[in-house]
PDB file of C-alpha atoms in Angstrom:
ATOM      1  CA  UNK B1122     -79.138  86.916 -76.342  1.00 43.00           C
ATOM      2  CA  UNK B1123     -77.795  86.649 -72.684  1.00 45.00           C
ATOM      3  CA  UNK B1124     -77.925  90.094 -71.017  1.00 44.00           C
ATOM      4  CA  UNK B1125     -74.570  91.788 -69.336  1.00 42.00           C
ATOM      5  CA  UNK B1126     -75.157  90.893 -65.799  1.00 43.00           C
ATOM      6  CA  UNK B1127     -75.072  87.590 -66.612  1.00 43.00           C
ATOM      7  CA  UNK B1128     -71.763  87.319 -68.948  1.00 42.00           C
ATOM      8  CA  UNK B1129     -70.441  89.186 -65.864  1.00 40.00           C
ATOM      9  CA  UNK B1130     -71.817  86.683 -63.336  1.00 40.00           C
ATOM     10  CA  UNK B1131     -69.804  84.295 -65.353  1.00 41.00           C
ATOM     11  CA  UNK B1132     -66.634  86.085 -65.424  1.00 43.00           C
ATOM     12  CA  UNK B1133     -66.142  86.179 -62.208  1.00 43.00           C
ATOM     13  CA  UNK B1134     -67.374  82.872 -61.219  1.00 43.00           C
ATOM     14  CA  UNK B1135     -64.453  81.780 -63.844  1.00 44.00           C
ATOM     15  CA  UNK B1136     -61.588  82.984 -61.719  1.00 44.00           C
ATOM     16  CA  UNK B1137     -63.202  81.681 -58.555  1.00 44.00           C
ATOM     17  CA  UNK B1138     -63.517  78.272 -60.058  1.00 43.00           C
ATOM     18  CA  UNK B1139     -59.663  78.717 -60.641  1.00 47.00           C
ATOM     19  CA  UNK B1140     -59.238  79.620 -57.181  1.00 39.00           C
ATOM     20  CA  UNK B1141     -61.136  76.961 -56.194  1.00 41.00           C
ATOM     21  CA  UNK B1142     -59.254  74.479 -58.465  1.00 46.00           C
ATOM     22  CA  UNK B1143     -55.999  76.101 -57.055  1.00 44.00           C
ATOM     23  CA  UNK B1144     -57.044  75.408 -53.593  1.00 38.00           C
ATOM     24  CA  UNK B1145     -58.471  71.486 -53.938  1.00 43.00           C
ATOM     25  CA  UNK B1146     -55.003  70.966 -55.355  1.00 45.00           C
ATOM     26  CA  UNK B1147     -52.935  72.068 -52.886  1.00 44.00           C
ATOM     27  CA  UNK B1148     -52.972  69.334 -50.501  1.00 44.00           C
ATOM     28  CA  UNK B1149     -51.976  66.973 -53.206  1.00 46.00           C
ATOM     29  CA  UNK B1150     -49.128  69.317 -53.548  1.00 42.00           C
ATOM     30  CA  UNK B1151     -48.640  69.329 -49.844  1.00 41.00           C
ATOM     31  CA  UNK B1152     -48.395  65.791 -49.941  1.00 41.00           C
ATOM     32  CA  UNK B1153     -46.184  65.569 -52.840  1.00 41.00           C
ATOM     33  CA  UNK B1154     -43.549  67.973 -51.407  1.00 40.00           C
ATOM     34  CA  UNK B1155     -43.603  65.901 -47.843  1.00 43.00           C
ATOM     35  CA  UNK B1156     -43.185  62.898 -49.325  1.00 43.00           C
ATOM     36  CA  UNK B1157     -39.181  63.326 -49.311  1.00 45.00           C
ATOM     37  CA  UNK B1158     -38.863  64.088 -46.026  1.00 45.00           C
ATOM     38  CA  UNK B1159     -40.866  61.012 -45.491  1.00 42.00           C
ATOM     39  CA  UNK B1160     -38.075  59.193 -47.418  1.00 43.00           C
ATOM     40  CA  UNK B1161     -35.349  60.720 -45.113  1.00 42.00           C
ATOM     41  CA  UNK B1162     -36.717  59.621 -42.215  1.00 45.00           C
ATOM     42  CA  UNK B1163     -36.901  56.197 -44.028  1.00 46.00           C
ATOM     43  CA  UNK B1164     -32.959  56.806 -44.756  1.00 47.00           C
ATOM     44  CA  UNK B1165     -31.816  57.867 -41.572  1.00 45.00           C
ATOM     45  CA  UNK B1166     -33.337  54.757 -39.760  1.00 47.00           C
ATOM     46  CA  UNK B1167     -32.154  52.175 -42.326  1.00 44.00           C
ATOM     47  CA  UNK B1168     -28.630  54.197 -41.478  1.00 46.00           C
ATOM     48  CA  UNK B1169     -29.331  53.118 -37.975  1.00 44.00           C
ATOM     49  CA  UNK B1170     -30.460  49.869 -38.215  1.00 46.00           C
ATOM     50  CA  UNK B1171     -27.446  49.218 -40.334  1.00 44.00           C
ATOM     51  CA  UNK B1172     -24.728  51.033 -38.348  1.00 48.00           C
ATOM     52  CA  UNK B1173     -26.636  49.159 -35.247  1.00 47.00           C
ATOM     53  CA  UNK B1174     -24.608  45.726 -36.055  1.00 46.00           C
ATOM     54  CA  UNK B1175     -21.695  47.308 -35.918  1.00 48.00           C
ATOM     55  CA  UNK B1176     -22.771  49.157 -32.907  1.00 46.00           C
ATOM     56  CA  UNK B1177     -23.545  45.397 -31.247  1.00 50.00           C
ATOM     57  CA  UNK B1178     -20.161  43.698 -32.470  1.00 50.00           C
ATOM     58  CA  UNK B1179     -18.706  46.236 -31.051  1.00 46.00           C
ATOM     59  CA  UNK B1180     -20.108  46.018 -27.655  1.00 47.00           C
ATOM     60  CA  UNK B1181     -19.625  42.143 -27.971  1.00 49.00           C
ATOM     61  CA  UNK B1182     -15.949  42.467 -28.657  1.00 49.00           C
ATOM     62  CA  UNK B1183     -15.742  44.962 -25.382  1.00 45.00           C
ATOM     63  CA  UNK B1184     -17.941  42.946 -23.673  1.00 45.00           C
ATOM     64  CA  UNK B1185     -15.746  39.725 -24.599  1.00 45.00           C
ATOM     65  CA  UNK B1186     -12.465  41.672 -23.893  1.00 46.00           C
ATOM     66  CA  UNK B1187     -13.411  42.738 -20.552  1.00 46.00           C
ATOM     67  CA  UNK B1188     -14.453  38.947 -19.817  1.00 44.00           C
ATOM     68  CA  UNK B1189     -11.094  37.038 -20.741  1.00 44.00           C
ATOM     69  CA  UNK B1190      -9.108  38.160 -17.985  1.00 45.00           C
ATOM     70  CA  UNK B1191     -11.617  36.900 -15.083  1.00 46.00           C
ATOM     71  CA  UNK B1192     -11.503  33.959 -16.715  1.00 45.00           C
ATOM     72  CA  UNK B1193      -8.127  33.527 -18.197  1.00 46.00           C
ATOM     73  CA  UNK B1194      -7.094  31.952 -14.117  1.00 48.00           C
ATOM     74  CA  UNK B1195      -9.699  29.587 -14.211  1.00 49.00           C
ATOM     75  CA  UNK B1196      -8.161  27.911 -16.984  1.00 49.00           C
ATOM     76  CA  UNK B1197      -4.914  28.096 -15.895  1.00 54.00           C
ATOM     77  CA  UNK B1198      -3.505  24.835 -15.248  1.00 55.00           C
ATOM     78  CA  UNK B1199      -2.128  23.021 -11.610  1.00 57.00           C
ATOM     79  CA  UNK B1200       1.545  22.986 -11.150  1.00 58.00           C
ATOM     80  CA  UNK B1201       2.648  19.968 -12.070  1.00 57.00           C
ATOM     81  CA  UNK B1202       4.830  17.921  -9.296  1.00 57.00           C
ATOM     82  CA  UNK B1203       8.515  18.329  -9.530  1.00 57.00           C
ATOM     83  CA  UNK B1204       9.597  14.887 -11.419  1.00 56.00           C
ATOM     84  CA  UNK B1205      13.093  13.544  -8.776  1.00 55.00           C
ATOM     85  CA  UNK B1206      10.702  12.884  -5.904  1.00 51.00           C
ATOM     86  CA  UNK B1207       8.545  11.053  -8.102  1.00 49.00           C
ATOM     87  CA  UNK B1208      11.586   9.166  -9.695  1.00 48.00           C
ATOM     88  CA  UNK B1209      13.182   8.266  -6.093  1.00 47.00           C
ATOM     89  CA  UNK B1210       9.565   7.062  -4.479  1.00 47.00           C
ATOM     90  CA  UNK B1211       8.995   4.848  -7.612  1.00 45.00           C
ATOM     91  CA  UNK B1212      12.318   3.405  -7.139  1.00 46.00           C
ATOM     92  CA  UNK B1213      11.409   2.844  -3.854  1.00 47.00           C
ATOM     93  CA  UNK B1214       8.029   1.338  -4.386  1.00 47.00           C
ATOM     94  CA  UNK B1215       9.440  -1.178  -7.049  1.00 49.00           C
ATOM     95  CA  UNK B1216      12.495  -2.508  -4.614  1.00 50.00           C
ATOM     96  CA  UNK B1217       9.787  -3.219  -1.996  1.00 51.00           C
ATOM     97  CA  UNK B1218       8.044  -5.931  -3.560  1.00 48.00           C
ATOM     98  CA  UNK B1219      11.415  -7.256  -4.465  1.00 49.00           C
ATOM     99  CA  UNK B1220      12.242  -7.480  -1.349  1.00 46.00           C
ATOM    100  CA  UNK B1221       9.384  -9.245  -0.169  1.00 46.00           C
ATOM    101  CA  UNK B1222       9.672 -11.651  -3.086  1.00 41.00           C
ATOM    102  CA  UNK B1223      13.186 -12.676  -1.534  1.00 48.00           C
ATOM    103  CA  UNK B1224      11.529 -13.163   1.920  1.00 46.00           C
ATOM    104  CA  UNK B1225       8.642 -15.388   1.012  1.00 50.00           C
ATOM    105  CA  UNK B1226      11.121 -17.799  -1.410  1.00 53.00           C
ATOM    106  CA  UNK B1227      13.407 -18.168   1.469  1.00 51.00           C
ATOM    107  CA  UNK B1228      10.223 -18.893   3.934  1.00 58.00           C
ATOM    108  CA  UNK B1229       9.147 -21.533   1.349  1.00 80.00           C
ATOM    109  CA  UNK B1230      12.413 -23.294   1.037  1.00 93.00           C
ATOM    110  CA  UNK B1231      12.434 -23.552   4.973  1.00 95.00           C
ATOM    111  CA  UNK B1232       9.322 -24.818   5.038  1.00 96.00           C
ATOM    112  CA  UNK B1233       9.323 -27.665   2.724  1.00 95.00           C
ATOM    113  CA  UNK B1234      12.959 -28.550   4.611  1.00 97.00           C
ATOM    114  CA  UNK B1235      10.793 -28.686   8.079  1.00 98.00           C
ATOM    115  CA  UNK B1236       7.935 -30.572   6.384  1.00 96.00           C
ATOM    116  CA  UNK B1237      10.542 -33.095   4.755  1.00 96.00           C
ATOM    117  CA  UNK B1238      12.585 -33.805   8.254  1.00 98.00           C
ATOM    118  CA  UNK B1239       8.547 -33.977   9.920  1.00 97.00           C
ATOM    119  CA  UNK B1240       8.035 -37.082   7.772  1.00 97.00           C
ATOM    120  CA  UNK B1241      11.397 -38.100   8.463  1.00 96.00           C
ATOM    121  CA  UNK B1242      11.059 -38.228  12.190  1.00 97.00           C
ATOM    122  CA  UNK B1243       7.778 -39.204  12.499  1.00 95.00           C
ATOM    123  CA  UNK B1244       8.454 -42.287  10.317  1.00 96.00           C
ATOM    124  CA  UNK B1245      11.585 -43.126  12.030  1.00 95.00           C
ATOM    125  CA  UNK B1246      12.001 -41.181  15.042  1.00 94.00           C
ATOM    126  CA  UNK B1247      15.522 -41.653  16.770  1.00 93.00           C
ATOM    127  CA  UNK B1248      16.110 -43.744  20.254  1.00 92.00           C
ATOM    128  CA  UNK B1249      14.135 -42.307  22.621  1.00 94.00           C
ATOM    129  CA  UNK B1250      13.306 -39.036  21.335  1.00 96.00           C
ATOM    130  CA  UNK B1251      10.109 -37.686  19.669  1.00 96.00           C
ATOM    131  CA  UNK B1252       9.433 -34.152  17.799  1.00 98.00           C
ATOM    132  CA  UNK B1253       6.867 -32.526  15.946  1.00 97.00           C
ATOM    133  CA  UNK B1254       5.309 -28.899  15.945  1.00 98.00           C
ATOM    134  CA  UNK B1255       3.409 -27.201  18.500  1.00 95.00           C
ATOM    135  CA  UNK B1256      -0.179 -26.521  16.296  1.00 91.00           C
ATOM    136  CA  UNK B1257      -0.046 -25.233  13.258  1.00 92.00           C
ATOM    137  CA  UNK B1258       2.903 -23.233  13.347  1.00 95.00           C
ATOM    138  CA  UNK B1259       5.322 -25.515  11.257  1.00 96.00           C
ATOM    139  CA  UNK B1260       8.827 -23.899  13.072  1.00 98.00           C
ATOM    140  CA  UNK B1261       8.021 -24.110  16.597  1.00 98.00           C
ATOM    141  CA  UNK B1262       8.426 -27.493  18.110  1.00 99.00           C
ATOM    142  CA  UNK B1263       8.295 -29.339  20.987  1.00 98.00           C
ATOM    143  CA  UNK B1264      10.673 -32.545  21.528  1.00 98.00           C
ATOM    144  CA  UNK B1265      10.766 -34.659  24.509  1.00 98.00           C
ATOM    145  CA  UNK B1266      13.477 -36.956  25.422  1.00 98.00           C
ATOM    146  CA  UNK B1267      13.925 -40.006  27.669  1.00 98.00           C
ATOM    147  CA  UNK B1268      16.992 -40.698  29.895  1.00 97.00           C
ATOM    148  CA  UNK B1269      19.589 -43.190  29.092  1.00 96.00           C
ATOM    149  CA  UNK B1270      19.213 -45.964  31.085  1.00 95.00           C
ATOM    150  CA  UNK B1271      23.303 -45.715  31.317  1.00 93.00           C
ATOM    151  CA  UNK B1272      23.091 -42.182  32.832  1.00 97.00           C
ATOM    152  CA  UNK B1273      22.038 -40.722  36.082  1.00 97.00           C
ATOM    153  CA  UNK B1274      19.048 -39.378  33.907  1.00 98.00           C
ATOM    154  CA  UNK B1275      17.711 -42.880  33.821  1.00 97.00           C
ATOM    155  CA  UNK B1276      13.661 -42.238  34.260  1.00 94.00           C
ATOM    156  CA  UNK B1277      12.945 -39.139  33.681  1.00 98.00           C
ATOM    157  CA  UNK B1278      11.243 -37.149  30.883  1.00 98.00           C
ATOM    158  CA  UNK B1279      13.236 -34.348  29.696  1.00 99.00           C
ATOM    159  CA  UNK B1280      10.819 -31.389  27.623  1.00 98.00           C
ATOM    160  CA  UNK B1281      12.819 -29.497  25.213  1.00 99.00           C
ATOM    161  CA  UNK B1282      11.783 -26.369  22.070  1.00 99.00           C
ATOM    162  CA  UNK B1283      13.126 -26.272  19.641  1.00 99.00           C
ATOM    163  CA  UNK B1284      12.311 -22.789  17.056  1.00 98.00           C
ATOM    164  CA  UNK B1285      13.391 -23.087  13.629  1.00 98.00           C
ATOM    165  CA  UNK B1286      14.549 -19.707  12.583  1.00 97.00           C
ATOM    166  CA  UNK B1287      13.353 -18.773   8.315  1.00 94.00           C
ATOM    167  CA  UNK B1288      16.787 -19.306   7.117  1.00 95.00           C
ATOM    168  CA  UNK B1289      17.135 -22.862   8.523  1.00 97.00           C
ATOM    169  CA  UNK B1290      18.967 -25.104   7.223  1.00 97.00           C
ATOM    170  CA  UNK B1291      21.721 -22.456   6.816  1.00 97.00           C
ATOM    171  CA  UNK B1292      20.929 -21.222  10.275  1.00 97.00           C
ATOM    172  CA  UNK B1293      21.149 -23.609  13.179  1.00 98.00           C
ATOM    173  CA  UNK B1294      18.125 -24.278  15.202  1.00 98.00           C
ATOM    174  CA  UNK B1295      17.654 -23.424  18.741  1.00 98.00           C
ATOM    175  CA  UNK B1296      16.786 -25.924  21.227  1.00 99.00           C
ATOM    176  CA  UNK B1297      15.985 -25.199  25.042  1.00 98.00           C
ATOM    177  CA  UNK B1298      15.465 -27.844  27.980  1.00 99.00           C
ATOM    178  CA  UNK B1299      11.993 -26.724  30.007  1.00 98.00           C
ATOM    179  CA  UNK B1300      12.843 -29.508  32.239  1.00 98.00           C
ATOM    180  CA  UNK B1301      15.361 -28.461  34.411  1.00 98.00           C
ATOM    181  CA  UNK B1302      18.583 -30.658  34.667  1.00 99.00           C
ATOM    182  CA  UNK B1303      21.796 -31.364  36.257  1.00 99.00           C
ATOM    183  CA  UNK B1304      24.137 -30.863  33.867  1.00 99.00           C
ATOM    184  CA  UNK B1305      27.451 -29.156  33.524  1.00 99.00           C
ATOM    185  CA  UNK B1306      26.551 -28.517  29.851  1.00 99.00           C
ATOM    186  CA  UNK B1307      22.958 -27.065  30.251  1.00 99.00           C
ATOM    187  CA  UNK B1308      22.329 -24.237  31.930  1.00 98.00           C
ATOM    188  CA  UNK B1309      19.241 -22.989  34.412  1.00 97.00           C
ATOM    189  CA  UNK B1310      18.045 -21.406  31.686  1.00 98.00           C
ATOM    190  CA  UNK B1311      17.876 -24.710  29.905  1.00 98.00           C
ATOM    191  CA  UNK B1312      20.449 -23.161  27.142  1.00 98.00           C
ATOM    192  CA  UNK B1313      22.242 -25.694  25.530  1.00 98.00           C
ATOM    193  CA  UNK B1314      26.591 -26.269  24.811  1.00 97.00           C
ATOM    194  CA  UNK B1315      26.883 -28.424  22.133  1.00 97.00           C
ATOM    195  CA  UNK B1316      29.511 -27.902  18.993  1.00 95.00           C
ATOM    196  CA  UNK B1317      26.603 -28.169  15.812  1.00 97.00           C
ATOM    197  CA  UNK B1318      24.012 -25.718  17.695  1.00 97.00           C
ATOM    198  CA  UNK B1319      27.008 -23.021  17.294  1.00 93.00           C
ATOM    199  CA  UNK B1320      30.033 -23.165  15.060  1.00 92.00           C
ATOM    200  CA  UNK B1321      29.871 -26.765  13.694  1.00 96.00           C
ATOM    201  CA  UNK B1322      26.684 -26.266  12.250  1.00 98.00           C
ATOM    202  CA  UNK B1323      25.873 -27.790   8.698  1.00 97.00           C
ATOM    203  CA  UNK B1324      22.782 -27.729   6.047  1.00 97.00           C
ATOM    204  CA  UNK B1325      23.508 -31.285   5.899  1.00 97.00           C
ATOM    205  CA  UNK B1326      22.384 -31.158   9.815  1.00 98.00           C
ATOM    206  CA  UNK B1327      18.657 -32.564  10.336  1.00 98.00           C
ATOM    207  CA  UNK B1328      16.504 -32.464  13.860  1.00 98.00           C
ATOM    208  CA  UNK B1329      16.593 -35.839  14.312  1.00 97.00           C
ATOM    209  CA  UNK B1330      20.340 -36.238  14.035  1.00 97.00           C
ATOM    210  CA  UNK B1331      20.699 -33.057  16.867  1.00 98.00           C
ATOM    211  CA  UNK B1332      18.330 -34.949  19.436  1.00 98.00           C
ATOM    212  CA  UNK B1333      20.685 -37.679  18.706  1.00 97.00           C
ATOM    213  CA  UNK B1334      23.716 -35.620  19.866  1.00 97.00           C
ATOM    214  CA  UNK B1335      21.933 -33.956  22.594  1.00 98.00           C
ATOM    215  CA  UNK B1336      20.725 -37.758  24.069  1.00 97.00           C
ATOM    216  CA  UNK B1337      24.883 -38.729  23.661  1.00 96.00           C
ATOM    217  CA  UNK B1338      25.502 -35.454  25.795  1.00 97.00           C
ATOM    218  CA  UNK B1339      23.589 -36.586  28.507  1.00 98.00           C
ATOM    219  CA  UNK B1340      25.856 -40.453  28.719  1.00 96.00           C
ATOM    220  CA  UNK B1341      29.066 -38.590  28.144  1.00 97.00           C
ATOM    221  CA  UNK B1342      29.197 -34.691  29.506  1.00 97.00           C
ATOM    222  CA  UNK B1343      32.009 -32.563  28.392  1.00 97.00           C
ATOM    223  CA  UNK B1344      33.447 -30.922  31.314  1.00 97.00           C
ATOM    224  CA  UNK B1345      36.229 -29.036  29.134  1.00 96.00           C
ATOM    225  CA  UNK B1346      33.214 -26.923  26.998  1.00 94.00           C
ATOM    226  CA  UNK B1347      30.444 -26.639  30.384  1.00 97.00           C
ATOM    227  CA  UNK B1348      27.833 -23.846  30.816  1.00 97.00           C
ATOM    228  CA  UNK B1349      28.266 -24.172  34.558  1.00 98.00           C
ATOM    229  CA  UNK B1350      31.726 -24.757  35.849  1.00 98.00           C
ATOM    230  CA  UNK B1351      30.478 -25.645  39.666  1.00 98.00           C
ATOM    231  CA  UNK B1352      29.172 -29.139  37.899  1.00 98.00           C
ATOM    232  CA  UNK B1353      31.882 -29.686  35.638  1.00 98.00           C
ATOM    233  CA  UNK B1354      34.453 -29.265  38.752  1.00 98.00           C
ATOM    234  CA  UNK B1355      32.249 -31.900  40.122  1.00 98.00           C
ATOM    235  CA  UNK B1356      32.051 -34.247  37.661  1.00 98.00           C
ATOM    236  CA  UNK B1357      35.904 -34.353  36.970  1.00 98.00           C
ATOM    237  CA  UNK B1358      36.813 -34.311  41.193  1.00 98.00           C
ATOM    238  CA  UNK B1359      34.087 -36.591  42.119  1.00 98.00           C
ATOM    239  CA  UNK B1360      31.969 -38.328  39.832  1.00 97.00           C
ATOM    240  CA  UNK B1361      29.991 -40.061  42.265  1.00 97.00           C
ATOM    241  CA  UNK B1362      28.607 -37.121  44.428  1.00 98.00           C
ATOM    242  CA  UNK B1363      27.820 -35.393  40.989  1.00 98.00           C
ATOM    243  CA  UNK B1364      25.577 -38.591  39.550  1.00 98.00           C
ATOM    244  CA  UNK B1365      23.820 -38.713  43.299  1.00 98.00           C
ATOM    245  CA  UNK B1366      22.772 -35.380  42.296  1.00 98.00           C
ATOM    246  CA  UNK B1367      22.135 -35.581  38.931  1.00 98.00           C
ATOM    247  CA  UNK B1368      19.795 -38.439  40.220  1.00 98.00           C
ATOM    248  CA  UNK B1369      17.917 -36.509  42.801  1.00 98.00           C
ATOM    249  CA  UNK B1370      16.967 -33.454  40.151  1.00 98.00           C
ATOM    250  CA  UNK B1371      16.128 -36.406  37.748  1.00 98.00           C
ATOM    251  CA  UNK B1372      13.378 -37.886  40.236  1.00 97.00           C
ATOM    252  CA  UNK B1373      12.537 -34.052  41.545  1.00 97.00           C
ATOM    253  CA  UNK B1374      12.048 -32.430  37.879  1.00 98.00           C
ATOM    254  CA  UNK B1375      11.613 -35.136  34.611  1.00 97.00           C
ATOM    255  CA  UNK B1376       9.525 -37.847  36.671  1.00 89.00           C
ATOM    256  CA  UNK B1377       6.143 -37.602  36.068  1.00 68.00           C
TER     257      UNK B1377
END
């Protein structure tokens, strides 16, 4: 039979167990009832990390926006050249080379024409005369001729150039005495009257047949076309003084 003290002793320990109980559980409780704020904090940051894409486009599109106009002139293209000035200098450019074309058939047709009369007169060069180029340049000649032995030029050696201009044989050539003569139809500048070196002229006309003219010039003058009108006074008024003269610059200049 237990005594009173002891039934007492465990009353009371019975509510202090209780207590005891009470108080071991409430931390679990503690930790129960924090556990949702827990949870809201886990909320309010997946808020954040959600809302921060939107956040970031946002700043991109700003960011983006602000950029385009600093580099919107950077793209911006050159002026382009105004188009009639590019028109007029192609024109130009294109009528050039046409022009050139004309110039270098024209120079080719010459100079086969030179190079054909060249064979011509060195095969059968006329009565005392001879002709051919000076070098290599194909219309620039040189051209000697010998006296008649009917004139007062008998004896001497007459030099004479002759320059063959691009357009020959439509252009006449042009022949000069560097031997200085007495002649009412040649000059002191060795310049030269005869009718086919001027307005007589013909294509048809070849070197060979002009030395041929200019060797008949020196048998028979013609006083009524002259250069120098002192000699062809002389030659019609007295014949004789002019051939003693004609003589004298023959021995003086052409006689080597």
């Amino acid at each position: 039979m237990s005594s009173p003290s002891s039934s007492a002793a465990a009353s009371s320990s019975a509510p202090a167990a209780d207590v005891a109980s009470n108080v071991a559980s409430a931390p679990r409780e503690g930790a129960a009832l924090s556990s949702p704020q827990v949870v809201v904090l886990d909320d309010k940051d997946s808020q954040a990390s959600a809302e921060s894409p939107n956040t970031d486009r946002a700043g991109n599109e700003a960011a983006a926006s602000s950029a385009a106009p600093a580099a919107a002139p950077a793209s911006e293209p050159a002026p382009a050249p105004a188009p009639a000035p590019v028109a007029a200098k192609a024109s130009t450019t294109s009528a050039k080379p046409k022009k050139r074309a004309t110039a270098s058939s024209s120079l080719s047709s010459s100079a086969k024409r030179i190079q054909k009369e060249l064979a011509e007169i060195s095969l059968d060069p006329p009565s005392n005369c001879s002709a051919g180029p000076k070098g290599d340049n194909l219309y620039e000649w040189v051209s000697t001729i010998v006296g008649p032995g009917d004139s007062p030029y008998s004896g001497g050696v007459f030099f004479l150039d002759i320059h063959f201009p691009q357009e020959y044989p439509f252009k006449p050539p042009k022949i000069i005495f560097r031997t200085r003569i007495y002649h009412c139809n040649i000059n002191s500048q060795g310049q030269i009257c005869l009718d086919i070196l001027k307005d007589n002229w013909s294509p048809a006309l070849t070197i060979s047949k002009v030395l041929l003219s200019i060797c008949s010039l020196l048998t028979d003058p013609n006083p009524a076309d002259p250069l120098v009108h002192s000699i062809a006074q002389q030659l019609i008024n007295n014949r004789s003084e002019h051939d003693a003269t004609a003589k004298e610059w023959t021995k003086r200049y052409a006689c080597c």
